[in-house]
Amino acid sequence: MWLALNRFNMMVGTAAASRIPIIDRGGFFGEVKLASQTFAGITNSTMTHGEAWHWCRLGRQLERADKTSRILDVKYFMLLRSVEDVGTAFDDLQWAAVLRSASAFEMYRKRYGRIAVPKLVQFLMLDREFPRAVLYCLLVARDALHAISGTPLGTFRHPPEKLLGQVCSELAYATVDELIGSGLHEFIDDLQQRINRVGDGVYDTFFALRAPEQFPE
Amino acid sequence: MLNMLMNLKDYEVGGFYDEMFTPEGEARPQASALLHRVDSLPEGELQTRQQAAESALLHSGVTFSVYGEAAGTEKIFPFDIIPRILSAEEWATVEHGLKQRITALNLFIDDVYHDQRIIQDGVVPKEIVYSSKAYRQQCIGFNPPRGIWCHITGTDLVRHSDGQMYVLEDNLRCPSGVSYVLENRRIMQSLFPQVFGAQRIRSVRQYTSKLRDVLEYLVPDSVRNPHAALLTPGIFNSAYFEHSFLAQQMGIELVEGRDLIVHDDTVFVRTTRGFERVDVIYRRIDDDFIDPEVFRPDSLLGVPGLMRAYQRGRVALVNAPGTGVADDKVIYAYVPRIIKYYLDEDPVIPNVPTYICSEPEGLQYTLEHIEELVVKAANEAGGYGMLVGPHATKEQHAEFREKVKANPRNYIAQPTLSLSRVPTLIGDELEGRHVDLRPYILYGKDIFVLPGGLTRVALRKGSLVVNSSQGGGSKDTWVLADNAASVTGNQ
């Protein structure tokens, strides 16, 4: 695990220190992806699935939920130049690129076949089986957080558990029509802020211990 | 014999004591198996393996950072794949000598903080002890757990051209380098499996288990599951790799000062489940910085109240605060007398002859012969604050004369030793380079000397300075097992 991390760190560090711009970007990013997948794979298969591992999982899943939502938002909000473009071949290409960015293209095709925006939002936001989908990530993060604290699922003992549980429930009982109908961009924006608050809450609850009244007897 | 070895046919012993060859150019018995293996390698293979070793060290993160360079600049400690080999008989002497020395030094430390018999009997002058920077008034009268002060020692040994090993200095504060011993060995075993298969080379792997035993031995028996931690100054310390490596290998927590808190004279560590009590701390922070309430008030690295907890017996510290008094370079000059005083034995491994500048004769000799002497500051380590007379300029000589005159107590001088050499891969050739040896000694239930140690090598041609901060590298150190000792056993 450390070996993989060191190699990765050196690879990126060397590239960052180099004055020559990276010409083979595809190759470089391919290496980055491979190295981060290797690291995740090694930790998964060699680390005891105890507290430290749950911390890794919690961090990774919160981050991934945020990133998937951003990738979707880029196309939905920023690249949507005009209503006339919707449904054109160019539009289809861009949506396919969005799916590829989330490593979701093949899995989406298997599940839904043709590219259609509602299906795509459903897949990237609300799928419970695709590991890059926002809901999937948040459910795993919630499990990890509860494994760390020992609080039973469905209940909460501190703010981040409450926040994360609420976000999960909201997504779990939402339909894609509701998401799009009430403004997907605004929804995603709000979601990202809530994910950030979960992160801050985790820090306050677990890492910023100060009070002496918390000493064991 | 040298003629039979093709790769080594141009190797020059060059008038120095060579660890692998006799002056006649014959392989020493302990080295012949390796030399034949090296010689049987196809051309270029040695270089290939050298590169493999370097890349393995880099990827394993076996690095150190050099002060004064950009933050985060990490380098591997240069490594040479030709090991230094010690025979079983010679090691037996070294081991015996080190145990003797550590036993005596521990008694000395305990004495200077209690009855001071050695001062009253006129063996070591009072002012020398009291003027040592590392003598801690706060430790007077204190009894450390199990009576042990110096749990971990790295003693520097050198071999002179007369073939004799000498003690160059004692490192009793926070000796570093043992992680390189363990990692160098791991890499050598993968590069030369045949040699390890054919020869009985004693293992060093037990070190971290032994160290953990030492830590737990210091905790009162009533504590069921002792909680140990390694206290590091943090990621910017040059030895941070070693701190994280040792903590990881021992399975104890790696903490910084801000992770610990003293409450009700008890030490706690912050965890994600609240505070947990800590029973023993292997601290890699000097006395000066461990507790701002007692020592340097500006220290941010330490833990306020740590000394209070320690003095009330609530936590054990390794090594004990105050231990540094015994690795003062002036006190060093008295160690043969210290051994005689407490143990009534002659030192098994002699000291390097030393001129004490606080004594009039020593000062006069040093000032007159500074060109041929090595002059060292009493409380410095890592090759800082040191003058190597024969390699220095006239201006540097003059500068050091002034420094010594201004503060004689702070300096000692020693003859420039002709350190022994070991063949070392320089470019495509094997050339002799000077080495020293730092074995590691653990003092717990009994005294354990790790069979091996860090062989440091001065990679620059002719250089005698082996410190990593000044162009030194390291080699694996092989101690051969005799028939009676098992390879992994502790004798």
mmCIF file with all atom_site columns, N, CA, C and O in Angstrom, chain B residues 4 23 26 36 41 69 103 108 145 153 155 177 208 222 250 255 258 308 314 323 331 415 421 437-438 457 490:
data_model
loop_
_atom_site.group_PDB
_atom_site.id
_atom_site.type_symbol
_atom_site.label_atom_id
_atom_site.label_alt_id
_atom_site.label_comp_id
_atom_site.label_asym_id
_atom_site.label_entity_id
_atom_site.label_seq_id
_atom_site.pdbx_PDB_ins_code
_atom_site.Cartn_x
_atom_site.Cartn_y
_atom_site.Cartn_z
_atom_site.occupancy
_atom_site.B_iso_or_equiv
_atom_site.pdbx_formal_charge
_atom_site.auth_seq_id
_atom_site.auth_comp_id
_atom_site.auth_asym_id
_atom_site.auth_atom_id
_atom_site.pdbx_PDB_model_num
ATOM 1   N N  . MET B 1 4   ? 42.472 -14.360 -8.961  1.00 0.00 ? 4   MET B N  1
ATOM 2   C CA . MET B 1 4   ? 41.418 -15.249 -9.450  1.00 0.00 ? 4   MET B CA 1
ATOM 3   C C  . MET B 1 4   ? 40.125 -14.475 -9.686  1.00 0.00 ? 4   MET B C  1
ATOM 4   O O  . MET B 1 4   ? 39.237 -14.932 -10.374 1.00 0.00 ? 4   MET B O  1
ATOM 5   N N  . PRO B 1 23  ? 46.367 -7.368  3.753   1.00 0.00 ? 23  PRO B N  1
ATOM 6   C CA . PRO B 1 23  ? 47.296 -6.469  3.062   1.00 0.00 ? 23  PRO B CA 1
ATOM 7   C C  . PRO B 1 23  ? 47.939 -7.137  1.844   1.00 0.00 ? 23  PRO B C  1
ATOM 8   O O  . PRO B 1 23  ? 48.329 -6.472  0.885   1.00 0.00 ? 23  PRO B O  1
ATOM 9   N N  . GLU B 1 26  ? 44.683 -11.022 -0.210  1.00 0.00 ? 26  GLU B N  1
ATOM 10  C CA . GLU B 1 26  ? 43.875 -12.239 -0.149  1.00 0.00 ? 26  GLU B CA 1
ATOM 11  C C  . GLU B 1 26  ? 42.539 -11.917 0.514   1.00 0.00 ? 26  GLU B C  1
ATOM 12  O O  . GLU B 1 26  ? 42.470 -11.095 1.434   1.00 0.00 ? 26  GLU B O  1
ATOM 13  N N  . HIS B 1 36  ? 33.402 -14.253 -4.224  1.00 0.00 ? 36  HIS B N  1
ATOM 14  C CA . HIS B 1 36  ? 33.291 -15.176 -5.355  1.00 0.00 ? 36  HIS B CA 1
ATOM 15  C C  . HIS B 1 36  ? 31.962 -15.019 -6.074  1.00 0.00 ? 36  HIS B C  1
ATOM 16  O O  . HIS B 1 36  ? 31.884 -15.134 -7.294  1.00 0.00 ? 36  HIS B O  1
ATOM 17  N N  . LEU B 1 41  ? 29.425 -12.775 -11.303 1.00 0.00 ? 41  LEU B N  1
ATOM 18  C CA . LEU B 1 41  ? 28.359 -12.050 -11.989 1.00 0.00 ? 41  LEU B CA 1
ATOM 19  C C  . LEU B 1 41  ? 28.842 -11.571 -13.355 1.00 0.00 ? 41  LEU B C  1
ATOM 20  O O  . LEU B 1 41  ? 29.981 -11.149 -13.494 1.00 0.00 ? 41  LEU B O  1
ATOM 21  N N  . GLU B 1 69  ? 17.841 22.596  2.779   1.00 0.00 ? 69  GLU B N  1
ATOM 22  C CA . GLU B 1 69  ? 17.333 22.508  1.414   1.00 0.00 ? 69  GLU B CA 1
ATOM 23  C C  . GLU B 1 69  ? 15.826 22.753  1.434   1.00 0.00 ? 69  GLU B C  1
ATOM 24  O O  . GLU B 1 69  ? 15.212 22.790  2.482   1.00 0.00 ? 69  GLU B O  1
ATOM 25  N N  . THR B 1 103 ? 26.349 -0.997  30.382  1.00 0.00 ? 103 THR B N  1
ATOM 26  C CA . THR B 1 103 ? 26.116 -1.265  31.800  1.00 0.00 ? 103 THR B CA 1
ATOM 27  C C  . THR B 1 103 ? 26.764 -0.160  32.644  1.00 0.00 ? 103 THR B C  1
ATOM 28  O O  . THR B 1 103 ? 26.141 0.414   33.544  1.00 0.00 ? 103 THR B O  1
ATOM 29  N N  . PHE B 1 108 ? 26.635 5.083   35.641  1.00 0.00 ? 108 PHE B N  1
ATOM 30  C CA . PHE B 1 108 ? 27.168 6.448   35.733  1.00 0.00 ? 108 PHE B CA 1
ATOM 31  C C  . PHE B 1 108 ? 26.036 7.476   35.766  1.00 0.00 ? 108 PHE B C  1
ATOM 32  O O  . PHE B 1 108 ? 26.003 8.368   36.627  1.00 0.00 ? 108 PHE B O  1
ATOM 33  N N  . PRO B 1 145 ? 11.806 4.154   35.597  1.00 0.00 ? 145 PRO B N  1
ATOM 34  C CA . PRO B 1 145 ? 11.241 2.808   35.701  1.00 0.00 ? 145 PRO B CA 1
ATOM 35  C C  . PRO B 1 145 ? 12.310 1.743   35.492  1.00 0.00 ? 145 PRO B C  1
ATOM 36  O O  . PRO B 1 145 ? 13.103 1.832   34.556  1.00 0.00 ? 145 PRO B O  1
ATOM 37  N N  . THR B 1 153 ? 20.733 2.767   22.480  1.00 0.00 ? 153 THR B N  1
ATOM 38  C CA . THR B 1 153 ? 22.013 3.417   22.228  1.00 0.00 ? 153 THR B CA 1
ATOM 39  C C  . THR B 1 153 ? 22.511 3.022   20.851  1.00 0.00 ? 153 THR B C  1
ATOM 40  O O  . THR B 1 153 ? 22.327 1.888   20.421  1.00 0.00 ? 153 THR B O  1
ATOM 41  N N  . THR B 1 155 ? 26.181 3.158   19.280  1.00 0.00 ? 155 THR B N  1
ATOM 42  C CA . THR B 1 155 ? 27.574 3.497   19.583  1.00 0.00 ? 155 THR B CA 1
ATOM 43  C C  . THR B 1 155 ? 28.386 3.462   18.290  1.00 0.00 ? 155 THR B C  1
ATOM 44  O O  . THR B 1 155 ? 28.340 2.471   17.566  1.00 0.00 ? 155 THR B O  1
ATOM 45  N N  . GLY B 1 177 ? 18.944 5.805   12.544  1.00 0.00 ? 177 GLY B N  1
ATOM 46  C CA . GLY B 1 177 ? 19.599 5.008   11.513  1.00 0.00 ? 177 GLY B CA 1
ATOM 47  C C  . GLY B 1 177 ? 19.216 3.537   11.492  1.00 0.00 ? 177 GLY B C  1
ATOM 48  O O  . GLY B 1 177 ? 19.487 2.851   10.525  1.00 0.00 ? 177 GLY B O  1
ATOM 49  N N  . THR B 1 208 ? 12.609 -4.764  15.920  1.00 0.00 ? 208 THR B N  1
ATOM 50  C CA . THR B 1 208 ? 11.400 -4.031  16.328  1.00 0.00 ? 208 THR B CA 1
ATOM 51  C C  . THR B 1 208 ? 10.616 -4.781  17.412  1.00 0.00 ? 208 THR B C  1
ATOM 52  O O  . THR B 1 208 ? 10.006 -4.154  18.276  1.00 0.00 ? 208 THR B O  1
ATOM 53  N N  . SER B 1 222 ? 0.878  -3.992  36.679  1.00 0.00 ? 222 SER B N  1
ATOM 54  C CA . SER B 1 222 ? -0.569 -3.900  36.905  1.00 0.00 ? 222 SER B CA 1
ATOM 55  C C  . SER B 1 222 ? -1.319 -3.412  35.660  1.00 0.00 ? 222 SER B C  1
ATOM 56  O O  . SER B 1 222 ? -2.529 -3.539  35.578  1.00 0.00 ? 222 SER B O  1
ATOM 57  N N  . MET B 1 250 ? 6.409  -1.711  14.840  1.00 0.00 ? 250 MET B N  1
ATOM 58  C CA . MET B 1 250 ? 6.116  -2.158  16.203  1.00 0.00 ? 250 MET B CA 1
ATOM 59  C C  . MET B 1 250 ? 4.617  -2.245  16.442  1.00 0.00 ? 250 MET B C  1
ATOM 60  O O  . MET B 1 250 ? 4.186  -2.794  17.450  1.00 0.00 ? 250 MET B O  1
ATOM 61  N N  . VAL B 1 255 ? 2.750  9.650   17.088  1.00 0.00 ? 255 VAL B N  1
ATOM 62  C CA . VAL B 1 255 ? 2.064  10.866  17.516  1.00 0.00 ? 255 VAL B CA 1
ATOM 63  C C  . VAL B 1 255 ? 2.987  12.076  17.464  1.00 0.00 ? 255 VAL B C  1
ATOM 64  O O  . VAL B 1 255 ? 4.205  11.947  17.522  1.00 0.00 ? 255 VAL B O  1
ATOM 65  N N  . ARG B 1 258 ? 1.108  17.695  19.551  1.00 0.00 ? 258 ARG B N  1
ATOM 66  C CA . ARG B 1 258 ? -0.272 18.194  19.635  1.00 0.00 ? 258 ARG B CA 1
ATOM 67  C C  . ARG B 1 258 ? -1.298 17.068  19.775  1.00 0.00 ? 258 ARG B C  1
ATOM 68  O O  . ARG B 1 258 ? -2.461 17.315  20.073  1.00 0.00 ? 258 ARG B O  1
ATOM 69  N N  . ARG B 1 308 ? 6.000  16.353  34.451  1.00 0.00 ? 308 ARG B N  1
ATOM 70  C CA . ARG B 1 308 ? 5.259  16.129  35.695  1.00 0.00 ? 308 ARG B CA 1
ATOM 71  C C  . ARG B 1 308 ? 4.715  14.705  35.719  1.00 0.00 ? 308 ARG B C  1
ATOM 72  O O  . ARG B 1 308 ? 4.871  13.986  36.704  1.00 0.00 ? 308 ARG B O  1
ATOM 73  N N  . ARG B 1 314 ? 3.736  8.213   36.031  1.00 0.00 ? 314 ARG B N  1
ATOM 74  C CA . ARG B 1 314 ? 2.512  7.877   35.291  1.00 0.00 ? 314 ARG B CA 1
ATOM 75  C C  . ARG B 1 314 ? 2.813  7.475   33.849  1.00 0.00 ? 314 ARG B C  1
ATOM 76  O O  . ARG B 1 314 ? 1.952  6.947   33.161  1.00 0.00 ? 314 ARG B O  1
ATOM 77  N N  . THR B 1 323 ? 19.618 11.549  30.113  1.00 0.00 ? 323 THR B N  1
ATOM 78  C CA . THR B 1 323 ? 20.572 10.527  29.675  1.00 0.00 ? 323 THR B CA 1
ATOM 79  C C  . THR B 1 323 ? 21.728 11.125  28.870  1.00 0.00 ? 323 THR B C  1
ATOM 80  O O  . THR B 1 323 ? 22.843 10.616  28.895  1.00 0.00 ? 323 THR B O  1
ATOM 81  N N  . ILE B 1 331 ? 32.697 14.035  28.494  1.00 0.00 ? 331 ILE B N  1
ATOM 82  C CA . ILE B 1 331 ? 32.472 12.886  29.380  1.00 0.00 ? 331 ILE B CA 1
ATOM 83  C C  . ILE B 1 331 ? 33.015 11.611  28.703  1.00 0.00 ? 331 ILE B C  1
ATOM 84  O O  . ILE B 1 331 ? 33.590 10.737  29.354  1.00 0.00 ? 331 ILE B O  1
ATOM 85  N N  . PRO B 1 415 ? 43.316 12.291  17.513  1.00 0.00 ? 415 PRO B N  1
ATOM 86  C CA . PRO B 1 415 ? 44.140 12.111  16.321  1.00 0.00 ? 415 PRO B CA 1
ATOM 87  C C  . PRO B 1 415 ? 43.249 11.720  15.144  1.00 0.00 ? 415 PRO B C  1
ATOM 88  O O  . PRO B 1 415 ? 42.208 11.088  15.330  1.00 0.00 ? 415 PRO B O  1
ATOM 89  N N  . ARG B 1 421 ? 38.662 0.442   5.305   1.00 0.00 ? 421 ARG B N  1
ATOM 90  C CA . ARG B 1 421 ? 37.910 0.621   4.057   1.00 0.00 ? 421 ARG B CA 1
ATOM 91  C C  . ARG B 1 421 ? 37.194 -0.669  3.649   1.00 0.00 ? 421 ARG B C  1
ATOM 92  O O  . ARG B 1 421 ? 37.574 -1.768  4.056   1.00 0.00 ? 421 ARG B O  1
ATOM 93  N N  . LEU B 1 437 ? 31.021 2.076   11.955  1.00 0.00 ? 437 LEU B N  1
ATOM 94  C CA . LEU B 1 437 ? 29.979 1.089   12.256  1.00 0.00 ? 437 LEU B CA 1
ATOM 95  C C  . LEU B 1 437 ? 29.194 1.570   13.462  1.00 0.00 ? 437 LEU B C  1
ATOM 96  O O  . LEU B 1 437 ? 29.784 1.937   14.484  1.00 0.00 ? 437 LEU B O  1
ATOM 97  N N  . ARG B 1 438 ? 27.865 1.596   13.316  1.00 0.00 ? 438 ARG B N  1
ATOM 98  C CA . ARG B 1 438 ? 27.032 1.939   14.468  1.00 0.00 ? 438 ARG B CA 1
ATOM 99  C C  . ARG B 1 438 ? 26.134 0.758   14.839  1.00 0.00 ? 438 ARG B C  1
ATOM 100 O O  . ARG B 1 438 ? 25.087 0.564   14.227  1.00 0.00 ? 438 ARG B O  1
ATOM 101 N N  . VAL B 1 457 ? 29.446 4.877   5.104   1.00 0.00 ? 457 VAL B N  1
ATOM 102 C CA . VAL B 1 457 ? 30.605 4.925   4.215   1.00 0.00 ? 457 VAL B CA 1
ATOM 103 C C  . VAL B 1 457 ? 30.753 6.335   3.647   1.00 0.00 ? 457 VAL B C  1
ATOM 104 O O  . VAL B 1 457 ? 29.779 6.963   3.241   1.00 0.00 ? 457 VAL B O  1
ATOM 105 N N  . ASN B 1 490 ? 19.412 -15.159 19.849  1.00 0.00 ? 490 ASN B N  1
ATOM 106 C CA . ASN B 1 490 ? 19.988 -13.976 20.467  1.00 0.00 ? 490 ASN B CA 1
ATOM 107 C C  . ASN B 1 490 ? 21.200 -14.314 21.302  1.00 0.00 ? 490 ASN B C  1
ATOM 108 O O  . ASN B 1 490 ? 21.679 -13.499 22.058  1.00 0.00 ? 490 ASN B O  1
#
